[in-house]
């Protein structure tokens, strides 16, 4: 059972375009994290959201946690080739030591 | 600061062979994790540890064993390697558990092929 569903699975866009990727679940999470992974490397944390309705901005990246804490989105404005990578969302339930990862969205930004 | 280091980076095994994947972190983190990543499947948790001497199974523990004798080291042992264990293996560590929103720091991965 995949607790976190990410969409789309693949996304190929031109430099300068905007995009949104989604992370959805039927379960409630106490926190949700977004990681970016480049080929041949381990994932690197981008952001952690913990409050329902929370919005966090990281330069051209905007992260939102759903009011019910079941879903999240990542919006990238004016995408650049350096944004290319695999974007993974990961959720944790209160009191758990573990994270549950989605399958990821593979983003390619073409120059 | 080295963070999380993993060795080897690449390895090819024959069916039935055994090996140990090494993982070391220098951040004094209590929590450590082993994941495997198959194409298009995200990260699946194999084993984790909340401190020295304490380990527990994750989602896909069959065919693997771990030990945690020190805070720094968390080796993953593969016994009787099978083609289904062909994957990229990541070790990660964190200051606190996932439920507290603690960031996990990942190593560079070990790419294992079993033929």
PDB file of C-alpha atoms in Angstrom:
ATOM      1  CA  UNK A   1       0.000   0.000   0.000  1.00  0.00           C
ATOM      2  CA  UNK A   2       1.484   3.317  -1.111  1.00  0.00           C
ATOM      3  CA  UNK A   3       0.534   5.825   1.571  1.00  0.00           C
ATOM      4  CA  UNK A   4       1.810   8.824  -0.371  1.00  0.00           C
ATOM      5  CA  UNK A   5       0.872   9.258  -4.025  1.00  0.00           C
ATOM      6  CA  UNK A   6       2.906  11.733  -6.053  1.00  0.00           C
ATOM      7  CA  UNK A   7       1.835  13.216  -9.360  1.00  0.00           C
ATOM      8  CA  UNK A   8       2.812  13.572 -12.044  1.00  0.00           C
ATOM      9  CA  UNK A   9       5.378  10.786 -12.139  1.00  0.00           C
ATOM     10  CA  UNK A  10       7.331  12.512 -14.927  1.00  0.00           C
ATOM     11  CA  UNK A  11       7.377  16.160 -15.998  1.00  0.00           C
ATOM     12  CA  UNK A  12       9.403  17.715 -18.811  1.00  0.00           C
ATOM     13  CA  UNK A  13       9.165  21.472 -19.288  1.00  0.00           C
ATOM     14  CA  UNK A  14      11.022  24.391 -20.858  1.00  0.00           C
ATOM     15  CA  UNK A  15      13.131  26.830 -18.897  1.00  0.00           C
ATOM     16  CA  UNK A  16      11.032  29.691 -17.566  1.00  0.00           C
ATOM     17  CA  UNK A  17       7.791  27.729 -17.197  1.00  0.00           C
ATOM     18  CA  UNK A  18       5.951  27.274 -13.909  1.00  0.00           C
ATOM     19  CA  UNK A  19       4.993  23.877 -12.517  1.00  0.00           C
ATOM     20  CA  UNK A  20       3.264  22.217  -9.588  1.00  0.00           C
ATOM     21  CA  UNK A  21       3.770  18.703  -8.266  1.00  0.00           C
ATOM     22  CA  UNK A  22       1.471  17.024  -5.804  1.00  0.00           C
ATOM     23  CA  UNK A  23       1.744  14.642  -2.884  1.00  0.00           C
ATOM     24  CA  UNK A  24      -1.546  13.119  -1.713  1.00  0.00           C
ATOM     25  CA  UNK A  25      -2.635  10.674   0.942  1.00  0.00           C
ATOM     26  CA  UNK A  26      -5.738   9.409   2.701  1.00  0.00           C
ATOM     27  CA  UNK A  27      -3.763   9.444   5.949  1.00  0.00           C
ATOM     28  CA  UNK A  28      -3.015  12.335   8.272  1.00  0.00           C
ATOM     29  CA  UNK A  29       0.644  13.141   8.846  1.00  0.00           C
ATOM     30  CA  UNK A  30       2.209  15.115  11.685  1.00  0.00           C
ATOM     31  CA  UNK A  31       4.828  16.468   9.300  1.00  0.00           C
ATOM     32  CA  UNK A  32       5.706  16.303   5.666  1.00  0.00           C
ATOM     33  CA  UNK A  33       9.053  16.812   4.019  1.00  0.00           C
ATOM     34  CA  UNK A  34      10.194  17.448   0.461  1.00  0.00           C
ATOM     35  CA  UNK A  35      13.553  16.171  -0.784  1.00  0.00           C
ATOM     36  CA  UNK A  36      15.358  16.635  -4.075  1.00  0.00           C
ATOM     37  CA  UNK A  37      17.614  13.936  -5.460  1.00  0.00           C
ATOM     38  CA  UNK A  38      20.088  14.390  -8.297  1.00  0.00           C
ATOM     39  CA  UNK A  39      21.373  11.421 -10.337  1.00  0.00           C
ATOM     40  CA  UNK A  40      23.975   9.364  -8.468  1.00  0.00           C
ATOM     41  CA  UNK A  41      23.405  11.148  -5.170  1.00  0.00           C
ATOM     42  CA  UNK A  42      21.306  10.794  -2.056  1.00  0.00           C
ATOM     43  CA  UNK A  43      18.184  12.904  -1.418  1.00  0.00           C
ATOM     44  CA  UNK A  44      18.668  16.333   0.131  1.00  0.00           C
ATOM     45  CA  UNK A  45      16.023  17.970   2.314  1.00  0.00           C
ATOM     46  CA  UNK A  46      14.326  21.073   0.861  1.00  0.00           C
ATOM     47  CA  UNK A  47      11.686  21.815   3.487  1.00  0.00           C
ATOM     48  CA  UNK A  48       9.647  20.454   6.386  1.00  0.00           C
ATOM     49  CA  UNK A  49       6.025  21.519   6.950  1.00  0.00           C
ATOM     50  CA  UNK A  50       4.234  20.684  10.174  1.00  0.00           C
ATOM     51  CA  UNK A  51       1.118  22.882  10.436  1.00  0.00           C
ATOM     52  CA  UNK A  52      -2.063  22.402   8.397  1.00  0.00           C
ATOM     53  CA  UNK A  53      -2.363  25.203   5.831  1.00  0.00           C
ATOM     54  CA  UNK A  54       1.293  26.134   6.217  1.00  0.00           C
ATOM     55  CA  UNK A  55       3.035  27.766   3.253  1.00  0.00           C
ATOM     56  CA  UNK A  56       6.823  27.979   3.020  1.00  0.00           C
ATOM     57  CA  UNK A  57       8.863  29.700   0.353  1.00  0.00           C
ATOM     58  CA  UNK A  58      12.407  28.861  -0.649  1.00  0.00           C
ATOM     59  CA  UNK A  59      13.445  31.307  -3.384  1.00  0.00           C
ATOM     60  CA  UNK A  60      11.416  30.178  -6.448  1.00  0.00           C
ATOM     61  CA  UNK A  61       9.952  27.153  -4.659  1.00  0.00           C
ATOM     62  CA  UNK A  62       6.668  27.356  -2.717  1.00  0.00           C
ATOM     63  CA  UNK A  63       5.541  24.486  -0.509  1.00  0.00           C
ATOM     64  CA  UNK A  64       2.060  24.082   0.924  1.00  0.00           C
ATOM     65  CA  UNK A  65       0.707  21.647   3.500  1.00  0.00           C
ATOM     66  CA  UNK A  66      -3.001  20.918   3.199  1.00  0.00           C
ATOM     67  CA  UNK A  67      -5.387  22.100   5.915  1.00  0.00           C
ATOM     68  CA  UNK A  68      -6.183  18.500   6.870  1.00  0.00           C
ATOM     69  CA  UNK A  69      -2.477  17.533   6.781  1.00  0.00           C
ATOM     70  CA  UNK A  70      -3.155  14.820   4.211  1.00  0.00           C
ATOM     71  CA  UNK A  71      -1.592  16.432   1.155  1.00  0.00           C
ATOM     72  CA  UNK A  72       1.086  18.832   0.007  1.00  0.00           C
ATOM     73  CA  UNK A  73       2.190  20.628  -3.120  1.00  0.00           C
ATOM     74  CA  UNK A  74       5.405  22.051  -4.489  1.00  0.00           C
ATOM     75  CA  UNK A  75       5.210  24.954  -6.932  1.00  0.00           C
ATOM     76  CA  UNK A  76       8.262  26.116  -8.868  1.00  0.00           C
ATOM     77  CA  UNK A  77       8.207  29.508 -10.564  1.00  0.00           C
ATOM     78  CA  UNK A  78      10.307  30.187 -13.664  1.00  0.00           C
ATOM     79  CA  UNK A  79      11.969  26.780 -13.653  1.00  0.00           C
ATOM     80  CA  UNK A  80      15.666  26.559 -14.466  1.00  0.00           C
ATOM     81  CA  UNK A  81      17.760  23.615 -15.725  1.00  0.00           C
ATOM     82  CA  UNK A  82      19.332  23.432 -12.275  1.00  0.00           C
ATOM     83  CA  UNK A  83      15.911  22.426 -10.894  1.00  0.00           C
ATOM     84  CA  UNK A  84      16.146  19.124 -12.771  1.00  0.00           C
ATOM     85  CA  UNK A  85      15.955  16.146 -10.435  1.00  0.00           C
ATOM     86  CA  UNK A  86      13.721  13.700  -8.597  1.00  0.00           C
ATOM     87  CA  UNK A  87      11.408  15.360  -6.077  1.00  0.00           C
ATOM     88  CA  UNK A  88      10.335  13.137  -3.211  1.00  0.00           C
ATOM     89  CA  UNK A  89       7.761  13.825  -0.543  1.00  0.00           C
ATOM     90  CA  UNK A  90       7.976  11.992   2.774  1.00  0.00           C
ATOM     91  CA  UNK A  91       5.514  11.937   5.624  1.00  0.00           C
ATOM     92  CA  UNK A  92       5.724  11.018   9.267  1.00  0.00           C
ATOM     93  CA  UNK A  93       2.994  10.157  11.742  1.00  0.00           C
ATOM     94  CA  UNK A  94       3.121  11.478  15.288  1.00  0.00           C
ATOM     95  CA  UNK A  95       5.312   9.366  17.537  1.00  0.00           C
ATOM     96  CA  UNK A  96       6.814   7.397  14.658  1.00  0.00           C
ATOM     97  CA  UNK A  97      10.555   7.132  14.137  1.00  0.00           C
ATOM     98  CA  UNK A  98      10.044   6.480  10.429  1.00  0.00           C
ATOM     99  CA  UNK A  99       9.318   8.404   7.245  1.00  0.00           C
ATOM    100  CA  UNK A 100       7.120   7.086   4.429  1.00  0.00           C
ATOM    101  CA  UNK A 101       8.296   8.172   0.995  1.00  0.00           C
ATOM    102  CA  UNK A 102       6.308   8.710  -2.162  1.00  0.00           C
ATOM    103  CA  UNK A 103       7.608   7.328  -5.455  1.00  0.00           C
ATOM    104  CA  UNK A 104       8.743  10.752  -6.614  1.00  0.00           C
ATOM    105  CA  UNK A 105       8.272  13.152  -9.515  1.00  0.00           C
ATOM    106  CA  UNK A 106      11.087  13.198 -12.042  1.00  0.00           C
ATOM    107  CA  UNK A 107      11.439  16.759 -13.331  1.00  0.00           C
ATOM    108  CA  UNK A 108      13.430  17.720 -16.412  1.00  0.00           C
ATOM    109  CA  UNK A 109      13.861  21.395 -17.256  1.00  0.00           C
ATOM    110  CA  UNK A 110      15.124  21.898 -20.777  1.00  0.00           C
ATOM    111  CA  UNK A 111      17.200  25.001 -21.654  1.00  0.00           C
TER     112      UNK A 111
ATOM    113  CA  UNK B   1      32.191  17.794   7.990  1.00  0.00           C
ATOM    114  CA  UNK B   2      31.819  14.410   6.227  1.00  0.00           C
ATOM    115  CA  UNK B   3      28.148  13.796   7.177  1.00  0.00           C
ATOM    116  CA  UNK B   4      27.054  10.290   6.151  1.00  0.00           C
ATOM    117  CA  UNK B   5      29.569   8.143   4.304  1.00  0.00           C
ATOM    118  CA  UNK B   6      28.893   4.815   2.586  1.00  0.00           C
ATOM    119  CA  UNK B   7      31.236   2.196   1.177  1.00  0.00           C
ATOM    120  CA  UNK B   8      31.544   0.706  -1.341  1.00  0.00           C
ATOM    121  CA  UNK B   9      30.040   2.961  -4.004  1.00  0.00           C
ATOM    122  CA  UNK B  10      29.549   0.096  -6.474  1.00  0.00           C
ATOM    123  CA  UNK B  11      29.560  -3.678  -6.114  1.00  0.00           C
ATOM    124  CA  UNK B  12      28.718  -6.697  -8.241  1.00  0.00           C
ATOM    125  CA  UNK B  13      27.864  -9.915  -6.426  1.00  0.00           C
ATOM    126  CA  UNK B  14      27.179 -13.407  -7.627  1.00  0.00           C
ATOM    127  CA  UNK B  15      24.012 -15.159  -6.481  1.00  0.00           C
ATOM    128  CA  UNK B  16      24.552 -16.683  -3.056  1.00  0.00           C
ATOM    129  CA  UNK B  17      27.471 -14.449  -2.052  1.00  0.00           C
ATOM    130  CA  UNK B  18      27.364 -12.267   1.053  1.00  0.00           C
ATOM    131  CA  UNK B  19      28.565  -8.754   1.741  1.00  0.00           C
ATOM    132  CA  UNK B  20      28.363  -5.890   4.207  1.00  0.00           C
ATOM    133  CA  UNK B  21      27.483  -2.352   3.223  1.00  0.00           C
ATOM    134  CA  UNK B  22      29.177   0.130   5.515  1.00  0.00           C
ATOM    135  CA  UNK B  23      27.614   3.356   6.809  1.00  0.00           C
ATOM    136  CA  UNK B  24      29.183   5.904   9.135  1.00  0.00           C
ATOM    137  CA  UNK B  25      27.924   9.293  10.327  1.00  0.00           C
ATOM    138  CA  UNK B  26      29.854  11.947  12.239  1.00  0.00           C
ATOM    139  CA  UNK B  27      26.919  14.121  13.346  1.00  0.00           C
ATOM    140  CA  UNK B  28      26.276  12.230  16.605  1.00  0.00           C
ATOM    141  CA  UNK B  29      22.780  11.327  15.425  1.00  0.00           C
ATOM    142  CA  UNK B  30      20.886   8.693  17.362  1.00  0.00           C
ATOM    143  CA  UNK B  31      18.631   7.660  14.501  1.00  0.00           C
ATOM    144  CA  UNK B  32      19.949   5.764  11.484  1.00  0.00           C
ATOM    145  CA  UNK B  33      18.145   4.157   8.549  1.00  0.00           C
ATOM    146  CA  UNK B  34      18.768   1.864   5.595  1.00  0.00           C
ATOM    147  CA  UNK B  35      16.675   2.276   2.440  1.00  0.00           C
ATOM    148  CA  UNK B  36      16.688   0.664  -0.951  1.00  0.00           C
ATOM    149  CA  UNK B  37      15.657   2.537  -4.075  1.00  0.00           C
ATOM    150  CA  UNK B  38      14.440   0.670  -7.122  1.00  0.00           C
ATOM    151  CA  UNK B  39      13.634   2.493 -10.378  1.00  0.00           C
ATOM    152  CA  UNK B  40      10.284   4.278 -10.149  1.00  0.00           C
ATOM    153  CA  UNK B  41       9.619   2.927  -6.654  1.00  0.00           C
ATOM    154  CA  UNK B  42      10.847   5.645  -4.316  1.00  0.00           C
ATOM    155  CA  UNK B  43      12.634   4.698  -1.104  1.00  0.00           C
ATOM    156  CA  UNK B  44      11.676   1.636   0.916  1.00  0.00           C
ATOM    157  CA  UNK B  45      12.851   1.270   4.514  1.00  0.00           C
ATOM    158  CA  UNK B  46      14.825  -1.917   5.233  1.00  0.00           C
ATOM    159  CA  UNK B  47      15.924  -1.463   8.875  1.00  0.00           C
ATOM    160  CA  UNK B  48      16.351   1.401  11.270  1.00  0.00           C
ATOM    161  CA  UNK B  49      17.942   2.106  14.629  1.00  0.00           C
ATOM    162  CA  UNK B  50      17.045   4.619  17.343  1.00  0.00           C
ATOM    163  CA  UNK B  51      20.356   4.253  19.166  1.00  0.00           C
ATOM    164  CA  UNK B  52      23.324   2.010  19.790  1.00  0.00           C
ATOM    165  CA  UNK B  53      22.196  -1.543  20.513  1.00  0.00           C
ATOM    166  CA  UNK B  54      18.631  -0.976  19.245  1.00  0.00           C
ATOM    167  CA  UNK B  55      17.439  -1.966  15.772  1.00  0.00           C
ATOM    168  CA  UNK B  56      14.059  -2.659  14.238  1.00  0.00           C
ATOM    169  CA  UNK B  57      12.611  -3.890  10.950  1.00  0.00           C
ATOM    170  CA  UNK B  58      11.263  -1.603   8.293  1.00  0.00           C
ATOM    171  CA  UNK B  59       9.033  -2.371   5.336  1.00  0.00           C
ATOM    172  CA  UNK B  60      11.340  -4.795   3.443  1.00  0.00           C
ATOM    173  CA  UNK B  61      13.747  -6.522   5.918  1.00  0.00           C
ATOM    174  CA  UNK B  62      13.856 -10.036   4.427  1.00  0.00           C
ATOM    175  CA  UNK B  63      17.328 -11.064   3.271  1.00  0.00           C
ATOM    176  CA  UNK B  64      19.091  -8.382   5.319  1.00  0.00           C
ATOM    177  CA  UNK B  65      20.544  -7.986   8.804  1.00  0.00           C
ATOM    178  CA  UNK B  66      21.876  -5.011  10.728  1.00  0.00           C
ATOM    179  CA  UNK B  67      23.762  -4.230  13.895  1.00  0.00           C
ATOM    180  CA  UNK B  68      24.412  -0.994  15.784  1.00  0.00           C
ATOM    181  CA  UNK B  69      27.299  -1.357  18.201  1.00  0.00           C
ATOM    182  CA  UNK B  70      28.265   2.337  18.133  1.00  0.00           C
ATOM    183  CA  UNK B  71      26.429   5.624  17.525  1.00  0.00           C
ATOM    184  CA  UNK B  72      28.498   6.248  14.394  1.00  0.00           C
ATOM    185  CA  UNK B  73      28.219   2.955  12.491  1.00  0.00           C
ATOM    186  CA  UNK B  74      25.240   1.081  11.078  1.00  0.00           C
ATOM    187  CA  UNK B  75      26.340  -1.728   8.717  1.00  0.00           C
ATOM    188  CA  UNK B  76      23.873  -3.630   6.539  1.00  0.00           C
ATOM    189  CA  UNK B  77      24.570  -7.305   5.914  1.00  0.00           C
ATOM    190  CA  UNK B  78      23.300  -9.193   2.873  1.00  0.00           C
ATOM    191  CA  UNK B  79      23.330 -12.960   3.260  1.00  0.00           C
ATOM    192  CA  UNK B  80      22.864 -15.240   0.232  1.00  0.00           C
ATOM    193  CA  UNK B  81      22.474 -12.455  -2.313  1.00  0.00           C
ATOM    194  CA  UNK B  82      19.615 -12.780  -4.821  1.00  0.00           C
ATOM    195  CA  UNK B  83      18.898 -10.886  -8.080  1.00  0.00           C
ATOM    196  CA  UNK B  84      15.906  -9.250  -6.332  1.00  0.00           C
ATOM    197  CA  UNK B  85      18.410  -7.412  -4.118  1.00  0.00           C
ATOM    198  CA  UNK B  86      19.824  -5.518  -7.102  1.00  0.00           C
ATOM    199  CA  UNK B  87      19.180  -1.922  -6.115  1.00  0.00           C
ATOM    200  CA  UNK B  88      20.691   1.314  -4.882  1.00  0.00           C
ATOM    201  CA  UNK B  89      21.090   1.344  -1.106  1.00  0.00           C
ATOM    202  CA  UNK B  90      21.021   4.543   0.927  1.00  0.00           C
ATOM    203  CA  UNK B  91      21.953   5.044   4.535  1.00  0.00           C
ATOM    204  CA  UNK B  92      20.528   8.045   6.383  1.00  0.00           C
ATOM    205  CA  UNK B  93      20.729   9.554   9.843  1.00  0.00           C
ATOM    206  CA  UNK B  94      18.707  12.071  11.812  1.00  0.00           C
ATOM    207  CA  UNK B  95      18.812  13.834  15.166  1.00  0.00           C
ATOM    208  CA  UNK B  96      15.266  12.777  16.084  1.00  0.00           C
ATOM    209  CA  UNK B  97      12.559  10.520  14.722  1.00  0.00           C
ATOM    210  CA  UNK B  98      10.458  11.239  11.659  1.00  0.00           C
ATOM    211  CA  UNK B  99       7.389  12.012  13.737  1.00  0.00           C
ATOM    212  CA  UNK B 100       9.103  15.126  15.057  1.00  0.00           C
ATOM    213  CA  UNK B 101       9.823  16.388  11.544  1.00  0.00           C
ATOM    214  CA  UNK B 102      13.538  15.815  11.909  1.00  0.00           C
ATOM    215  CA  UNK B 103      15.545  16.036   8.696  1.00  0.00           C
ATOM    216  CA  UNK B 104      17.205  12.904   7.429  1.00  0.00           C
ATOM    217  CA  UNK B 105      20.720  13.225   6.011  1.00  0.00           C
ATOM    218  CA  UNK B 106      21.550  10.736   3.301  1.00  0.00           C
ATOM    219  CA  UNK B 107      24.784   9.168   2.177  1.00  0.00           C
ATOM    220  CA  UNK B 108      25.757   8.983  -1.509  1.00  0.00           C
ATOM    221  CA  UNK B 109      24.455   5.431  -1.931  1.00  0.00           C
ATOM    222  CA  UNK B 110      25.823   2.004  -2.860  1.00  0.00           C
ATOM    223  CA  UNK B 111      24.822   0.620  -6.253  1.00  0.00           C
ATOM    224  CA  UNK B 112      24.598  -3.179  -5.949  1.00  0.00           C
ATOM    225  CA  UNK B 113      24.097  -5.625  -8.803  1.00  0.00           C
ATOM    226  CA  UNK B 114      23.494  -9.330  -8.162  1.00  0.00           C
ATOM    227  CA  UNK B 115      24.113 -11.606 -11.154  1.00  0.00           C
TER     228      UNK B 115
END
